[in-house]
mmCIF file of C-alpha atoms in Angstrom:
data_model
loop_
_atom_site.group_PDB
_atom_site.id
_atom_site.type_symbol
_atom_site.label_atom_id
_atom_site.label_comp_id
_atom_site.label_asym_id
_atom_site.label_seq_id
_atom_site.Cartn_x
_atom_site.Cartn_y
_atom_site.Cartn_z
ATOM 1 C CA UNK A 485 0.000 0.000 0.000
ATOM 2 C CA UNK A 486 2.801 2.415 0.946
ATOM 3 C CA UNK A 487 6.407 2.365 -0.180
ATOM 4 C CA UNK A 488 8.846 4.973 1.090
ATOM 5 C CA UNK A 489 12.389 5.068 -0.238
ATOM 6 C CA UNK A 490 15.134 7.269 1.218
ATOM 7 C CA UNK A 491 12.815 9.939 2.614
ATOM 8 C CA UNK A 492 14.777 12.944 3.886
ATOM 9 C CA UNK A 493 13.390 16.055 5.591
ATOM 10 C CA UNK A 494 15.354 18.958 7.000
ATOM 11 C CA UNK A 495 14.866 22.559 8.131
ATOM 12 C CA UNK A 496 17.249 25.441 7.697
ATOM 13 C CA UNK A 497 18.606 26.571 11.065
ATOM 14 C CA UNK A 498 20.861 29.584 10.662
ATOM 15 C CA UNK A 499 23.787 28.685 8.422
ATOM 16 C CA UNK A 500 23.134 24.917 8.654
ATOM 17 C CA UNK A 501 20.347 22.344 8.531
ATOM 18 C CA UNK A 502 18.517 20.274 11.115
ATOM 19 C CA UNK A 503 17.489 16.840 9.865
ATOM 20 C CA UNK A 504 14.208 15.382 11.140
ATOM 21 C CA UNK A 505 14.009 12.400 8.757
ATOM 22 C CA UNK A 506 17.048 10.578 7.353
ATOM 23 C CA UNK A 507 16.874 8.025 4.530
ATOM 24 C CA UNK A 508 13.648 6.455 5.801
ATOM 25 C CA UNK A 509 12.775 3.383 3.718
ATOM 26 C CA UNK A 510 9.576 1.601 4.665
ATOM 27 C CA UNK A 511 6.911 -0.711 3.220
ATOM 28 C CA UNK A 512 3.407 -0.902 4.697
ATOM 29 C CA UNK A 513 0.902 -3.497 3.559
ATOM 30 C CA UNK A 514 -2.834 -3.030 3.224
ATOM 31 C CA UNK A 515 -4.612 -3.824 6.501
ATOM 32 C CA UNK A 516 -1.634 -3.355 8.840
ATOM 33 C CA UNK A 517 -1.905 -1.528 12.175
ATOM 34 C CA UNK A 518 1.421 0.274 12.592
ATOM 35 C CA UNK A 519 2.690 2.082 15.674
ATOM 36 C CA UNK A 520 5.447 4.694 15.313
ATOM 37 C CA UNK A 521 7.384 5.316 18.532
ATOM 38 C CA UNK A 522 10.494 7.143 19.680
ATOM 39 C CA UNK A 523 11.626 9.964 21.983
ATOM 40 C CA UNK A 524 10.608 13.577 21.462
ATOM 41 C CA UNK A 525 12.318 14.968 18.384
ATOM 42 C CA UNK A 526 12.748 11.524 16.824
ATOM 43 C CA UNK A 527 10.802 12.470 13.680
ATOM 44 C CA UNK A 528 7.499 10.709 14.429
ATOM 45 C CA UNK A 529 5.158 13.593 13.615
ATOM 46 C CA UNK A 530 7.378 14.601 10.692
ATOM 47 C CA UNK A 531 6.929 11.138 9.195
ATOM 48 C CA UNK A 532 3.165 11.290 9.731
ATOM 49 C CA UNK A 533 3.003 14.720 8.081
ATOM 50 C CA UNK A 534 4.789 13.328 5.020
ATOM 51 C CA UNK A 535 2.417 10.359 4.863
ATOM 52 C CA UNK A 536 -0.617 12.667 5.232
ATOM 53 C CA UNK A 537 0.598 15.071 2.484
ATOM 54 C CA UNK A 538 0.637 17.866 5.082
ATOM 55 C CA UNK A 539 4.304 18.463 4.265
ATOM 56 C CA UNK A 540 5.719 18.508 0.749
ATOM 57 C CA UNK A 541 9.230 19.794 1.503
ATOM 58 C CA UNK A 542 10.847 16.348 1.596
ATOM 59 C CA UNK A 543 13.111 14.410 -0.736
ATOM 60 C CA UNK A 544 12.896 10.763 -1.752
ATOM 61 C CA UNK A 545 10.234 8.484 -3.200
ATOM 62 C CA UNK A 546 6.729 7.962 -1.813
ATOM 63 C CA UNK A 547 4.331 5.510 -3.458
ATOM 64 C CA UNK A 548 0.715 5.263 -2.262
ATOM 65 C CA UNK A 549 -1.369 2.492 -3.811
ATOM 66 C CA UNK A 550 1.100 2.298 -6.706
ATOM 67 C CA UNK A 551 0.870 6.015 -7.407
ATOM 68 C CA UNK A 552 4.085 8.047 -7.359
ATOM 69 C CA UNK A 553 3.370 10.851 -4.888
ATOM 70 C CA UNK A 554 6.860 12.316 -5.380
ATOM 71 C CA UNK A 555 6.067 13.002 -9.037
ATOM 72 C CA UNK A 556 2.727 14.732 -8.344
ATOM 73 C CA UNK A 557 1.909 18.403 -8.159
ATOM 74 C CA UNK A 558 0.304 19.750 -4.969
ATOM 75 C CA UNK A 559 -3.247 19.677 -6.387
ATOM 76 C CA UNK A 560 -2.859 16.044 -7.478
ATOM 77 C CA UNK A 561 -1.600 15.104 -4.023
ATOM 78 C CA UNK A 562 -4.591 16.838 -2.415
ATOM 79 C CA UNK A 563 -7.001 14.842 -4.582
ATOM 80 C CA UNK A 564 -5.226 11.580 -3.739
ATOM 81 C CA UNK A 565 -5.368 12.409 -0.032
ATOM 82 C CA UNK A 566 -9.096 13.206 -0.167
ATOM 83 C CA UNK A 567 -9.789 9.797 -1.671
ATOM 84 C CA UNK A 568 -7.534 7.683 0.514
ATOM 85 C CA UNK A 569 -6.533 9.304 3.827
ATOM 86 C CA UNK A 570 -8.227 10.184 7.107
ATOM 87 C CA UNK A 571 -6.401 12.035 9.895
ATOM 88 C CA UNK A 572 -6.956 12.077 13.666
ATOM 89 C CA UNK A 573 -5.165 14.681 15.793
ATOM 90 C CA UNK A 574 -4.267 14.820 19.487
ATOM 91 C CA UNK A 575 -6.016 18.174 19.899
ATOM 92 C CA UNK A 576 -9.107 17.063 17.925
ATOM 93 C CA UNK A 577 -9.034 20.010 15.432
ATOM 94 C CA UNK A 578 -12.825 20.307 15.369
ATOM 95 C CA UNK A 579 -14.297 23.574 14.116
ATOM 96 C CA UNK A 580 -15.811 25.351 17.109
ATOM 97 C CA UNK A 581 -18.569 27.090 15.154
ATOM 98 C CA UNK A 582 -19.860 23.867 13.571
ATOM 99 C CA UNK A 583 -22.073 21.275 15.259
ATOM 100 C CA UNK A 584 -21.030 17.640 15.616
ATOM 101 C CA UNK A 585 -23.053 16.751 12.530
ATOM 102 C CA UNK A 586 -21.537 19.594 10.517
ATOM 103 C CA UNK A 587 -17.988 18.700 11.595
ATOM 104 C CA UNK A 588 -18.476 15.109 10.455
ATOM 105 C CA UNK A 589 -19.963 16.281 7.151
ATOM 106 C CA UNK A 590 -16.996 18.563 6.425
ATOM 107 C CA UNK A 591 -14.788 16.115 4.436
ATOM 108 C CA UNK A 592 -17.828 15.010 2.424
ATOM 109 C CA UNK A 593 -18.582 18.618 1.476
ATOM 110 C CA UNK A 594 -15.329 18.676 -0.532
ATOM 111 C CA UNK A 595 -16.425 15.699 -2.608
ATOM 112 C CA UNK A 596 -18.834 15.398 -5.491
ATOM 113 C CA UNK A 597 -21.444 13.568 -3.397
ATOM 114 C CA UNK A 598 -25.203 14.279 -3.570
ATOM 115 C CA UNK A 599 -26.590 15.984 -0.463
ATOM 116 C CA UNK A 600 -28.926 13.093 0.361
ATOM 117 C CA UNK A 601 -26.040 10.609 0.245
ATOM 118 C CA UNK A 602 -23.942 12.866 2.472
ATOM 119 C CA UNK A 603 -26.768 13.005 5.003
ATOM 120 C CA UNK A 604 -26.972 9.223 4.956
ATOM 121 C CA UNK A 605 -23.211 8.786 5.470
ATOM 122 C CA UNK A 606 -23.210 11.253 8.383
ATOM 123 C CA UNK A 607 -26.218 9.519 9.957
ATOM 124 C CA UNK A 608 -24.424 6.165 9.679
ATOM 125 C CA UNK A 609 -21.305 7.623 11.330
ATOM 126 C CA UNK A 610 -23.307 9.185 14.165
ATOM 127 C CA UNK A 611 -24.982 5.834 14.781
ATOM 128 C CA UNK A 612 -21.776 3.792 14.459
ATOM 129 C CA UNK A 613 -19.921 5.935 16.993
ATOM 130 C CA UNK A 614 -22.985 6.204 19.264
ATOM 131 C CA UNK A 615 -23.077 10.014 19.208
ATOM 132 C CA UNK A 616 -26.506 10.559 17.638
ATOM 133 C CA UNK A 617 -27.647 12.415 20.759
ATOM 134 C CA UNK A 618 -24.723 14.844 20.360
ATOM 135 C CA UNK A 619 -25.298 15.721 16.699
ATOM 136 C CA UNK A 620 -26.565 19.265 17.319
ATOM 137 C CA UNK A 621 -24.039 20.155 20.035
ATOM 138 C CA UNK A 622 -20.906 22.224 19.502
ATOM 139 C CA UNK A 623 -17.399 20.958 20.403
ATOM 140 C CA UNK A 624 -17.247 23.158 23.522
ATOM 141 C CA UNK A 625 -20.240 21.241 24.893
ATOM 142 C CA UNK A 626 -18.463 17.866 24.650
ATOM 143 C CA UNK A 627 -15.939 16.082 26.848
ATOM 144 C CA UNK A 628 -12.456 15.372 25.501
ATOM 145 C CA UNK A 629 -13.350 11.755 24.780
ATOM 146 C CA UNK A 630 -16.508 12.790 22.939
ATOM 147 C CA UNK A 631 -14.581 15.330 20.873
ATOM 148 C CA UNK A 632 -12.092 12.656 19.866
ATOM 149 C CA UNK A 633 -14.930 10.325 18.846
ATOM 150 C CA UNK A 634 -16.245 13.095 16.607
ATOM 151 C CA UNK A 635 -12.738 13.603 15.236
ATOM 152 C CA UNK A 636 -12.483 9.912 14.363
ATOM 153 C CA UNK A 637 -15.978 9.866 12.860
ATOM 154 C CA UNK A 638 -14.999 12.836 10.680
ATOM 155 C CA UNK A 639 -11.756 11.104 9.644
ATOM 156 C CA UNK A 640 -13.439 7.874 8.524
ATOM 157 C CA UNK A 641 -16.851 9.057 7.246
ATOM 158 C CA UNK A 642 -15.567 8.984 3.651
ATOM 159 C CA UNK A 643 -14.255 5.437 4.214
ATOM 160 C CA UNK A 644 -10.526 6.074 3.650
ATOM 161 C CA UNK A 645 -8.154 3.192 3.061
ATOM 162 C CA UNK A 646 -5.579 4.750 5.414
ATOM 163 C CA UNK A 647 -6.135 6.295 8.854
ATOM 164 C CA UNK A 648 -3.289 8.347 10.364
ATOM 165 C CA UNK A 649 -3.434 9.222 14.073
ATOM 166 C CA UNK A 650 -1.030 11.574 15.864
ATOM 167 C CA UNK A 651 -1.067 10.884 19.641
ATOM 168 C CA UNK A 652 -4.837 10.198 19.447
ATOM 169 C CA UNK A 653 -5.234 9.571 23.186
ATOM 170 C CA UNK A 654 -2.697 12.124 24.442
ATOM 171 C CA UNK A 655 -5.352 14.391 25.992
ATOM 172 C CA UNK A 656 -7.606 11.632 27.344
ATOM 173 C CA UNK A 657 -7.788 9.754 30.645
ATOM 174 C CA UNK A 658 -7.118 6.023 30.648
ATOM 175 C CA UNK A 659 -10.718 4.813 30.270
ATOM 176 C CA UNK A 660 -11.317 7.146 27.313
ATOM 177 C CA UNK A 661 -7.990 6.100 25.800
ATOM 178 C CA UNK A 662 -8.965 2.420 25.945
ATOM 179 C CA UNK A 663 -12.288 3.216 24.266
ATOM 180 C CA UNK A 664 -10.527 5.009 21.412
ATOM 181 C CA UNK A 665 -7.966 2.223 20.973
ATOM 182 C CA UNK A 666 -10.678 -0.461 20.949
ATOM 183 C CA UNK A 667 -12.388 1.576 18.253
ATOM 184 C CA UNK A 668 -9.184 1.649 16.208
ATOM 185 C CA UNK A 669 -8.861 -2.107 16.615
ATOM 186 C CA UNK A 670 -12.388 -2.595 15.262
ATOM 187 C CA UNK A 671 -11.729 -0.310 12.282
ATOM 188 C CA UNK A 672 -8.544 -2.232 11.536
ATOM 189 C CA UNK A 673 -10.352 -5.570 11.774
ATOM 190 C CA UNK A 674 -12.739 -4.266 9.119
ATOM 191 C CA UNK A 675 -9.819 -3.678 6.762
ATOM 192 C CA UNK A 676 -8.651 -0.124 7.443
ATOM 193 C CA UNK A 677 -4.885 0.417 7.463
ATOM 194 C CA UNK A 678 -3.887 2.434 10.546
ATOM 195 C CA UNK A 679 -0.657 4.224 11.399
ATOM 196 C CA UNK A 680 -0.523 5.789 14.852
ATOM 197 C CA UNK A 681 2.137 7.868 16.561
ATOM 198 C CA UNK A 682 2.186 7.340 20.323
ATOM 199 C CA UNK A 683 4.395 7.391 23.411
ATOM 200 C CA UNK A 684 2.120 4.881 25.168
ATOM 201 C CA UNK A 685 3.154 1.226 25.278
ATOM 202 C CA UNK A 686 -0.482 0.321 26.044
ATOM 203 C CA UNK A 687 -1.550 1.875 22.741
ATOM 204 C CA UNK A 688 1.262 0.176 20.844
ATOM 205 C CA UNK A 689 -0.011 -3.196 22.071
ATOM 206 C CA UNK A 690 -3.124 -2.744 19.897
ATOM 207 C CA UNK A 691 -1.008 -2.667 16.737
ATOM 208 C CA UNK A 692 0.473 -5.508 14.730
ATOM 209 C CA UNK A 693 3.858 -3.858 14.134
ATOM 210 C CA UNK A 694 5.993 -1.216 15.836
ATOM 211 C CA UNK A 695 8.511 1.100 14.195
ATOM 212 C CA UNK A 696 11.079 3.014 16.242
ATOM 213 C CA UNK A 697 12.600 6.315 15.150
ATOM 214 C CA UNK A 698 15.571 8.093 16.704
ATOM 215 C CA UNK A 699 17.039 11.389 15.517
ATOM 216 C CA UNK A 700 15.128 10.963 12.247
ATOM 217 C CA UNK A 701 16.531 7.494 11.533
ATOM 218 C CA UNK A 702 14.468 4.302 11.384
ATOM 219 C CA UNK A 703 16.285 2.199 14.000
ATOM 220 C CA UNK A 704 13.916 -0.699 14.667
ATOM 221 C CA UNK A 705 10.988 -2.443 12.981
ATOM 222 C CA UNK A 706 9.323 -5.473 14.589
ATOM 223 C CA UNK A 707 8.462 -6.774 11.100
ATOM 224 C CA UNK A 708 12.224 -6.913 10.403
ATOM 225 C CA UNK A 709 13.911 -7.678 13.728
ATOM 226 C CA UNK A 710 17.310 -7.897 12.072
ATOM 227 C CA UNK A 711 17.182 -4.253 10.987
ATOM 228 C CA UNK A 712 20.395 -2.474 11.881
ATOM 229 C CA UNK A 713 20.103 1.017 13.349
ATOM 230 C CA UNK A 714 21.189 3.650 10.871
ATOM 231 C CA UNK A 715 23.708 4.994 13.332
ATOM 232 C CA UNK A 716 26.176 2.937 11.328
ATOM 233 C CA UNK A 717 25.222 4.785 8.145
ATOM 234 C CA UNK A 718 26.067 8.115 9.758
ATOM 235 C CA UNK A 719 29.609 7.110 10.634
#
């Protein structure tokens, strides 16, 4: 589903550069549940931003469903993302002036979908995530766990093949976190590919594979236990 080859990302810092991703090469199969871990500054969110097309200032090759992202213009990438990717954020990123129903409908409003079909998809999402009673409330009227449920419903309402989650339980207490992770497990069991960034070992346990980053280098992958840390490459 995803093939990354020698992905590099750096930022100019004064006269030099700071590298946040170094020669990251990675294959992800359809239906996997991947956890990306590592200390702060390891490059976890940078990798997720590349995968989500939120960052286009990287070098290397990125293939998504056999399409060469690295050869696409920005508009083409945006269209590919709309069709294939859903994103869940730690801080929810709901629009405060929209109701729950309107927030969930937002990604559908960018698609060429008849209004009646959009209403049906939103109704299904509200029912699936058991938030029908909240549909006319605004984000400020919801708990953190409820806001994250809405965020997930919005991310998957258009049935993306790939769900990306950046610290999805970081602002939740343990019971809410378990609820969200059980929900991810169910989505994955129904065929959705999930890549989550987390510091929590408990969250990682829900996945089928864990990738470790350090200083921008891919240093461990449980799918390839013999992988040598790229510290050697830097010597």
